[in-house]
Short mmCIF file of C-alpha atoms and ligand atoms in Angstrom, two decimals:
data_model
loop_
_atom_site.label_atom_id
_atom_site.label_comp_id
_atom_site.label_asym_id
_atom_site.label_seq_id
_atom_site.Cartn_x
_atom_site.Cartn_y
_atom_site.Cartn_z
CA UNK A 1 25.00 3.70 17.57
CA UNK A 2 28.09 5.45 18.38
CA UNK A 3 30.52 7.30 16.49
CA UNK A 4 34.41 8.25 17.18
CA UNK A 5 35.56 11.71 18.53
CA UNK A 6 38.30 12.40 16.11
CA UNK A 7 40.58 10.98 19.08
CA UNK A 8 39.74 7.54 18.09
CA UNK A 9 37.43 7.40 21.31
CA UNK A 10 34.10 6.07 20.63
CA UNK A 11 31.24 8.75 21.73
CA UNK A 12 27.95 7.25 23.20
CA UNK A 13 25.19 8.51 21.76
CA UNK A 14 21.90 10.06 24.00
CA UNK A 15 18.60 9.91 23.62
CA UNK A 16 15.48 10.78 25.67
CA UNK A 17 12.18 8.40 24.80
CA UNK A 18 8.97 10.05 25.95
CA UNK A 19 5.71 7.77 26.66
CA UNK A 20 9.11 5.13 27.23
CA UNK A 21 7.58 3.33 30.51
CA UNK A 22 5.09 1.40 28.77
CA UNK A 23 4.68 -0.23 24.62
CA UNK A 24 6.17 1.38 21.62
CA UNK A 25 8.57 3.67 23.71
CA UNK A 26 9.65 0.89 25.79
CA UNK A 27 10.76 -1.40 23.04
CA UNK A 28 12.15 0.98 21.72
CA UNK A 29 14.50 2.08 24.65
CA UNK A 30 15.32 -0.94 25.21
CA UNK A 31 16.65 -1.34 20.97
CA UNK A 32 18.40 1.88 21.87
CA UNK A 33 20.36 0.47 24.89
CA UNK A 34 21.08 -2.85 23.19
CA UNK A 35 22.79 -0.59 20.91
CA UNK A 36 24.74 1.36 23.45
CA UNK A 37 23.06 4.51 23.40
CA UNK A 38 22.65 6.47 27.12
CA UNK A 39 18.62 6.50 27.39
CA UNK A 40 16.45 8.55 29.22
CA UNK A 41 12.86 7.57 29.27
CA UNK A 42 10.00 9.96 30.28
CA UNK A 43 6.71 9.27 31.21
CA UNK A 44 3.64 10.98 33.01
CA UNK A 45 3.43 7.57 34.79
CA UNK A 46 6.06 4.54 36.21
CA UNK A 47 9.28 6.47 34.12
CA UNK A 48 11.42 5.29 37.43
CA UNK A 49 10.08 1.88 37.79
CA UNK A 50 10.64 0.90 34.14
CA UNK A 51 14.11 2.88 33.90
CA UNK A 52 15.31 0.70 36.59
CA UNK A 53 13.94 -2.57 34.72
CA UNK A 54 15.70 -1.68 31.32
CA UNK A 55 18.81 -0.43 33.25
CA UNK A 56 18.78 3.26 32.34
CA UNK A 57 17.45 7.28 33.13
CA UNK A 58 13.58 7.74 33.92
CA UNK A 59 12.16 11.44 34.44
CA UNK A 60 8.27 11.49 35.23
CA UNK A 61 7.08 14.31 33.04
CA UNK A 62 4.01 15.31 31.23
CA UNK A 63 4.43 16.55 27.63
CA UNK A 64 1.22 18.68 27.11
CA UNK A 65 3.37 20.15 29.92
CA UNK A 66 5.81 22.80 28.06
CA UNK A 67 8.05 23.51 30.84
CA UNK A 68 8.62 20.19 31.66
CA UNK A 69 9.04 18.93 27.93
CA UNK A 70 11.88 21.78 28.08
CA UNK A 71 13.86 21.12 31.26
CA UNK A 72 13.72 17.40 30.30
CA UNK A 73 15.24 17.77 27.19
CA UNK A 74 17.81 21.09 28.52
CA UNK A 75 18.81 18.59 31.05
CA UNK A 76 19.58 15.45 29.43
CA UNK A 77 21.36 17.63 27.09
CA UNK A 78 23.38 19.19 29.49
CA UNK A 79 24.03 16.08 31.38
CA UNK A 80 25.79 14.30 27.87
CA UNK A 81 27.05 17.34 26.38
CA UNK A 82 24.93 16.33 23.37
CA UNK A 83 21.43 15.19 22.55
CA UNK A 84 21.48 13.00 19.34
CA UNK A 85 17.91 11.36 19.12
CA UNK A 86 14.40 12.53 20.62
CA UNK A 87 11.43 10.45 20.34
CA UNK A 88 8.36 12.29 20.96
CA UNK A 89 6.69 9.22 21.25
CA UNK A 90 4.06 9.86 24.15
CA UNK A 91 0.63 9.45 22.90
CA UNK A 92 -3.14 8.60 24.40
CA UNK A 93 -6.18 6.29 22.37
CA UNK A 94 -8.79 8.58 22.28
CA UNK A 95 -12.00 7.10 20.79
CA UNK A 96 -15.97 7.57 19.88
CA UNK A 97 -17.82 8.05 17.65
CA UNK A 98 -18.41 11.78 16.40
CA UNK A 99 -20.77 12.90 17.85
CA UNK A 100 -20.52 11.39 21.43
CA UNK A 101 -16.92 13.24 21.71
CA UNK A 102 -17.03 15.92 24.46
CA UNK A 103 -14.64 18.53 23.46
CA UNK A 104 -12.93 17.39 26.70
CA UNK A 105 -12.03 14.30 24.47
CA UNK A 106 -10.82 16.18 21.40
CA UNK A 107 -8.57 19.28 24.03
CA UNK A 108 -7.20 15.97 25.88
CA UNK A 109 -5.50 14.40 22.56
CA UNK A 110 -4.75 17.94 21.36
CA UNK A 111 -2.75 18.54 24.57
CA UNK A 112 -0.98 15.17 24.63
CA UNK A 113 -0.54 13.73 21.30
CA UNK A 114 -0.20 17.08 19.16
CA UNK A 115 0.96 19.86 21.95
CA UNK A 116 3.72 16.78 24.10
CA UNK A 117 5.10 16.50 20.10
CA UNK A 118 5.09 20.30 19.68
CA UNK A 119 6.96 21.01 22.76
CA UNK A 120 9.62 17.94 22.50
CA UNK A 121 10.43 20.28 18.86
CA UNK A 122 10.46 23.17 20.43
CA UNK A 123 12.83 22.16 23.02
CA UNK A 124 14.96 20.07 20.77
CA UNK A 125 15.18 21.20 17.95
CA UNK A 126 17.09 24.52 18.61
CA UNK A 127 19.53 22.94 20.37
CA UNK A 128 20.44 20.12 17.58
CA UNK A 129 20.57 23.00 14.86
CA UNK A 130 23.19 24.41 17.26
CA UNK A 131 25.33 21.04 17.27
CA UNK A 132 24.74 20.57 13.80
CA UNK A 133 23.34 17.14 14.38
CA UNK A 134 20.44 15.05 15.94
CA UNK A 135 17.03 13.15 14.83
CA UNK A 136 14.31 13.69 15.96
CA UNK A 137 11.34 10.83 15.79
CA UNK A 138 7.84 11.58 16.49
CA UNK A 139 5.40 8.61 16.79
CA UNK A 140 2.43 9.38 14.85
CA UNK A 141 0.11 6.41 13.45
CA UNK A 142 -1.52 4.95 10.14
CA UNK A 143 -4.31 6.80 11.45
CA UNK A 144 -2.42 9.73 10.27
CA UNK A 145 -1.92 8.74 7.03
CA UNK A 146 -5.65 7.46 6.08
CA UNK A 147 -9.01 8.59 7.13
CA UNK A 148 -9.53 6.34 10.37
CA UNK A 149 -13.28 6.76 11.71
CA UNK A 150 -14.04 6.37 15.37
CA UNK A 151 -10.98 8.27 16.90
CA UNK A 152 -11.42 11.74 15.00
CA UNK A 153 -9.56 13.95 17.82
CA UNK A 154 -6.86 10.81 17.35
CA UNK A 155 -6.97 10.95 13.45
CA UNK A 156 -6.50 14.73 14.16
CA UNK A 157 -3.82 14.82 15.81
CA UNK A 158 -1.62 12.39 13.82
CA UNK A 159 -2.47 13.82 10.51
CA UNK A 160 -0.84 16.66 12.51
CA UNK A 161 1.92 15.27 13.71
CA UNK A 162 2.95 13.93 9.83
CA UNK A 163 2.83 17.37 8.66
CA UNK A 164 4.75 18.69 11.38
CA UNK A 165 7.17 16.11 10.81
CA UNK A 166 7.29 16.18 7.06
CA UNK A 167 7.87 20.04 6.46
CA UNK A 168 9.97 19.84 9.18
CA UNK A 169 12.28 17.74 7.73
CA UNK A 170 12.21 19.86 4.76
CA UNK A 171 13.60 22.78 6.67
CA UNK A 172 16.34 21.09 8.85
CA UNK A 173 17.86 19.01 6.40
CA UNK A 174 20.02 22.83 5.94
CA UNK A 175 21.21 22.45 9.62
CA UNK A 176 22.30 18.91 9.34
CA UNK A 177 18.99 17.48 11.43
CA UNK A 178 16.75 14.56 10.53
CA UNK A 179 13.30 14.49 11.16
CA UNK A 180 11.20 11.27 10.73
CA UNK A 181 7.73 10.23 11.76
CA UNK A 182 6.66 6.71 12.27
CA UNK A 183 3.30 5.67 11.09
CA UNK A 184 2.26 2.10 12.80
CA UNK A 185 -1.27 0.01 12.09
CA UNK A 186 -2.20 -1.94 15.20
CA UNK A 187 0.40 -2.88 17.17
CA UNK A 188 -0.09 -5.07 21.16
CA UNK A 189 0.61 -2.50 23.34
CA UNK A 190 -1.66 -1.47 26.64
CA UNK A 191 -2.45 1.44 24.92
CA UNK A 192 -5.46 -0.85 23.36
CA UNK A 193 -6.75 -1.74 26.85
CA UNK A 194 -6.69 2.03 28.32
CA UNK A 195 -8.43 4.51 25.55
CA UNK A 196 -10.30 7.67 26.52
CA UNK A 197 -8.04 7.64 30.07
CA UNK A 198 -9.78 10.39 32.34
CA UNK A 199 -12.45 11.06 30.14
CA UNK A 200 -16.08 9.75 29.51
CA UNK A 201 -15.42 6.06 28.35
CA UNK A 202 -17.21 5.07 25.02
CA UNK A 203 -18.31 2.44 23.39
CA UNK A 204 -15.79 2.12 20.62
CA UNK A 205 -13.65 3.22 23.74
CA UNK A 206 -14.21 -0.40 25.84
CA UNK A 207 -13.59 -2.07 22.48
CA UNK A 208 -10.72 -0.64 20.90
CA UNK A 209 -8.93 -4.12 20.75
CA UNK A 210 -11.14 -6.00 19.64
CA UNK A 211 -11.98 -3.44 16.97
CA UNK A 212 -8.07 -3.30 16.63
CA UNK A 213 -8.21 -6.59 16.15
CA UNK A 214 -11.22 -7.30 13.42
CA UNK A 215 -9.98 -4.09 11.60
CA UNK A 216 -6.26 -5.18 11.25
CA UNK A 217 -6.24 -9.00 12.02
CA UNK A 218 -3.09 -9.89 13.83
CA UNK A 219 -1.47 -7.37 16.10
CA UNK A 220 1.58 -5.89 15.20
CA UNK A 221 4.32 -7.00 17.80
CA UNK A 222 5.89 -3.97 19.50
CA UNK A 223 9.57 -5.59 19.47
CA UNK A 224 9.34 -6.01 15.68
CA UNK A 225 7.92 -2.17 15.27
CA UNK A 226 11.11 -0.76 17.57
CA UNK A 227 13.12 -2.85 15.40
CA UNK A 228 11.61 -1.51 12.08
CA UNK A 229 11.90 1.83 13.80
CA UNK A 230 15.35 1.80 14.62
CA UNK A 231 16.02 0.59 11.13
CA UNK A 232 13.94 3.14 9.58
CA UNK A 233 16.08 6.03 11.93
CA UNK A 234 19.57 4.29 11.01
CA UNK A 235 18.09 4.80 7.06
CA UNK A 236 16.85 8.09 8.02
CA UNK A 237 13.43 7.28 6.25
CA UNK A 238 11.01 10.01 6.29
CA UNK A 239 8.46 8.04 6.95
CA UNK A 240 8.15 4.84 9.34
CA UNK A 241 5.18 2.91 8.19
CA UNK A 242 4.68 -0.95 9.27
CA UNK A 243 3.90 -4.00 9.47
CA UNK A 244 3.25 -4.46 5.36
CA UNK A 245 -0.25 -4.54 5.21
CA UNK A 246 -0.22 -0.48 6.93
CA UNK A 247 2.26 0.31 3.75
CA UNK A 248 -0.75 -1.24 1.45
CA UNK A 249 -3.13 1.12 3.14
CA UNK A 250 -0.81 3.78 3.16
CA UNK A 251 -0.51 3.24 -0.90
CA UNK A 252 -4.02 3.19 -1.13
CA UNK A 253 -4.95 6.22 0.34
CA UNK A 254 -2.09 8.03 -2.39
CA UNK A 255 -3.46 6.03 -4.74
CA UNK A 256 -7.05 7.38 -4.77
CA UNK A 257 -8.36 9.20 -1.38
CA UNK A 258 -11.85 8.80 -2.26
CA UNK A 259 -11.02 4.76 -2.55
CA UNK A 260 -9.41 4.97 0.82
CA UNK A 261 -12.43 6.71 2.53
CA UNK A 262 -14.84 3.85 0.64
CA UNK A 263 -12.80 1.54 2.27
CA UNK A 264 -12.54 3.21 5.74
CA UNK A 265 -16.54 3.02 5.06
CA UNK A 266 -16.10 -1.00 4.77
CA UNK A 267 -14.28 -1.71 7.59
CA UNK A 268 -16.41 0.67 9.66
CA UNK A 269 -19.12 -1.37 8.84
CA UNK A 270 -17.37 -4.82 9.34
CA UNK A 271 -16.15 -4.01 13.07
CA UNK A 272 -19.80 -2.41 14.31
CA UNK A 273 -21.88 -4.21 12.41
P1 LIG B 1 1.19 2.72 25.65
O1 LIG B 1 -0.05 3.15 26.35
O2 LIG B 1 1.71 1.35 25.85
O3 LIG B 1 2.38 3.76 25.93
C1 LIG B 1 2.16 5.15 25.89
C2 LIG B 1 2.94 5.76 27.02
O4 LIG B 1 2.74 7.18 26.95
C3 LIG B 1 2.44 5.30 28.40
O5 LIG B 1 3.53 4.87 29.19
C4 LIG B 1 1.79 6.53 28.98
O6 LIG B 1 1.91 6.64 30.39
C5 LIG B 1 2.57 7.64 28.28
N1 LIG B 1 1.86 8.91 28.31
C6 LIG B 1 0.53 9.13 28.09
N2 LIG B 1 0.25 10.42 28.28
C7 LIG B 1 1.42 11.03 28.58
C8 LIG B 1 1.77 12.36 28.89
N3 LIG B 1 0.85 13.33 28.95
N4 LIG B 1 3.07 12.63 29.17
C9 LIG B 1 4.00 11.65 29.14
N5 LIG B 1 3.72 10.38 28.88
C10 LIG B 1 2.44 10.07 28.60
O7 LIG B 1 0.89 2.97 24.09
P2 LIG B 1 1.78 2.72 22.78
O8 LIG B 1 0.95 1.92 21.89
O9 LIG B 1 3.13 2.30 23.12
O10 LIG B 1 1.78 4.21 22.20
C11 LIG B 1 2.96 4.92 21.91
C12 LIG B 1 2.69 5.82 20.72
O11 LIG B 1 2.40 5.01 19.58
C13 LIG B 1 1.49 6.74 20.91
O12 LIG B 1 1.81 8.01 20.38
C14 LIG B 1 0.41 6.08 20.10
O13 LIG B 1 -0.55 6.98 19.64
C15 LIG B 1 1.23 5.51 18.96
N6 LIG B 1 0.59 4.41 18.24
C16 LIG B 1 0.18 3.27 18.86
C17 LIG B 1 -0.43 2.27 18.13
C18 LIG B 1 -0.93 0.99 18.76
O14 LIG B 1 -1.71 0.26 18.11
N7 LIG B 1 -0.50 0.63 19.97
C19 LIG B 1 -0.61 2.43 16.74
C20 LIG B 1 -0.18 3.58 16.14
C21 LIG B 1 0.44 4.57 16.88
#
């Protein structure tokens, strides 16, 4: 991922992954440096310890934090001369059933998975209409594409995040920048082990892979989803949506929403029953 200057010199590429310590963000920093693209992960926790494992830039910073988001992004920017790719990938499991959620658990994944995408736009996106170039990739989830039950502030927040994305697209395809949104089913990261972090644990909460699990079957490995991802970026694909049997949801749920939320019903029932 690297393109010449006009001089024949070959320009490396930059990109800043947030939520890139741990899982999805991880894998796919380390795609991203395999390809020879100058990473900078971010993360509200262990951004130095894992930059210095994959061999590249780690910033602790906290996207529902706005100022941060922006002198992250400003900075990497300014360090490279150019910012080609932002993944606004930082995201939290919140999880419960409806009416157990505290509205602490529904401002939480507001602030995190919905604001931290919100600001990584708002930082980025000016400057890449400015250079005329750049791609940015937000991590959403299948839970944003279908009506997943037990997670609403989750579901919330991704549907969010795909419309963001989507209309997004729409308007910066003028200014030469791509917008995509990736849209995984289950995939083995810790984020399955740590849901509702700082807030009043549920019972869906404790279980979320092993619900994972009996809802999906097989987890989705998180090397093959950076690999789809990066594939899905190089295609500029608007939407990201894997492994296969997410894009049979996904169909679904176009198909016939009331179908999808019959189903949703079904596996409700199959992984508390
Ligand atoms: P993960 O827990 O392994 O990684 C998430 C990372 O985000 C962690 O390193 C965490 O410290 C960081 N983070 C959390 N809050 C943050 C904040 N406020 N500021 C900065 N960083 C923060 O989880 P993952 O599965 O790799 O999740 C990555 C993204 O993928 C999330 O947006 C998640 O919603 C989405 N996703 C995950 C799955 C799945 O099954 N694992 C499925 C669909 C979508």
């Amino acid at each position: 991922m690297s393109e010449g200057s006009g001089e024949g010199k070959r320009v490396r590429k930059t990109a800043v992954v947030t939520g890139g310590a741990s899982g999805i963000g991880r894998a796919v920093a380390a795609e991203l440096l395999r390809r020879g693209v100058h990473v900078t992960i971010a993360d509200v926790r262990g951004a130095e310890e894992a930059a210095g494992d994959l061999g590249c830039a780690g910033v602790a910073c906290d996207v529902s934090d706005a100022r941060a988001v922006r002198d992250l992004v400003i900075g990497v920017a300014a360090e490279h001369g150019r910012l080609d790719f932002l993944f606004n990938n930082a995201g939290i499991a919140v999880g419960g059933r409806a009416e157990e959620l505290t509205l602490d658990h529904w401002d939480r994944a507001i602030d995190v998975n919905l604001r931290g995408v919100v600001h990584g736009v708002h930082a980025a996106y000016p400057l890449m209409v400015e250079q005329g170039h750049g791609h940015i990739v937000n991590t959403a989830s299948l839970a944003g594409l279908t009506p997943a039950p037990l997670m609403l502030p989750y579901t919330t927040t991704k549907h969010a995040v795909v419309g963001l994305s989507l209309a997004l697209r729409a308007e910066a395809a003028a200014y030469g920048v791509r917008v995509s949104v990736v849209c995984p089913g289950f995939v083995d990261t810790p984020l399955l082990d740590n849901a509702n972090p700082g807030l009043p644990q549920t019972e869906i909460g404790l279980r979320a892979r092993t619900t994972a699990v009996r809802a999906q079957g097989r987890l989705y490995p998180v090397e093959s989803l950076a690999r789809d991802v990066l594939r899905g970026v190089a295609r500029n694909r608007a939407l990201i949506v894997a492994p296969a049997s997410a894009r049979v949801t996904w169909r679904t749920v176009r198909l016939s929403p009331a179908l999808a939320v019959r189903a949703a019903g079904r596996v409700l029932r199959r992984i508390t029953g």
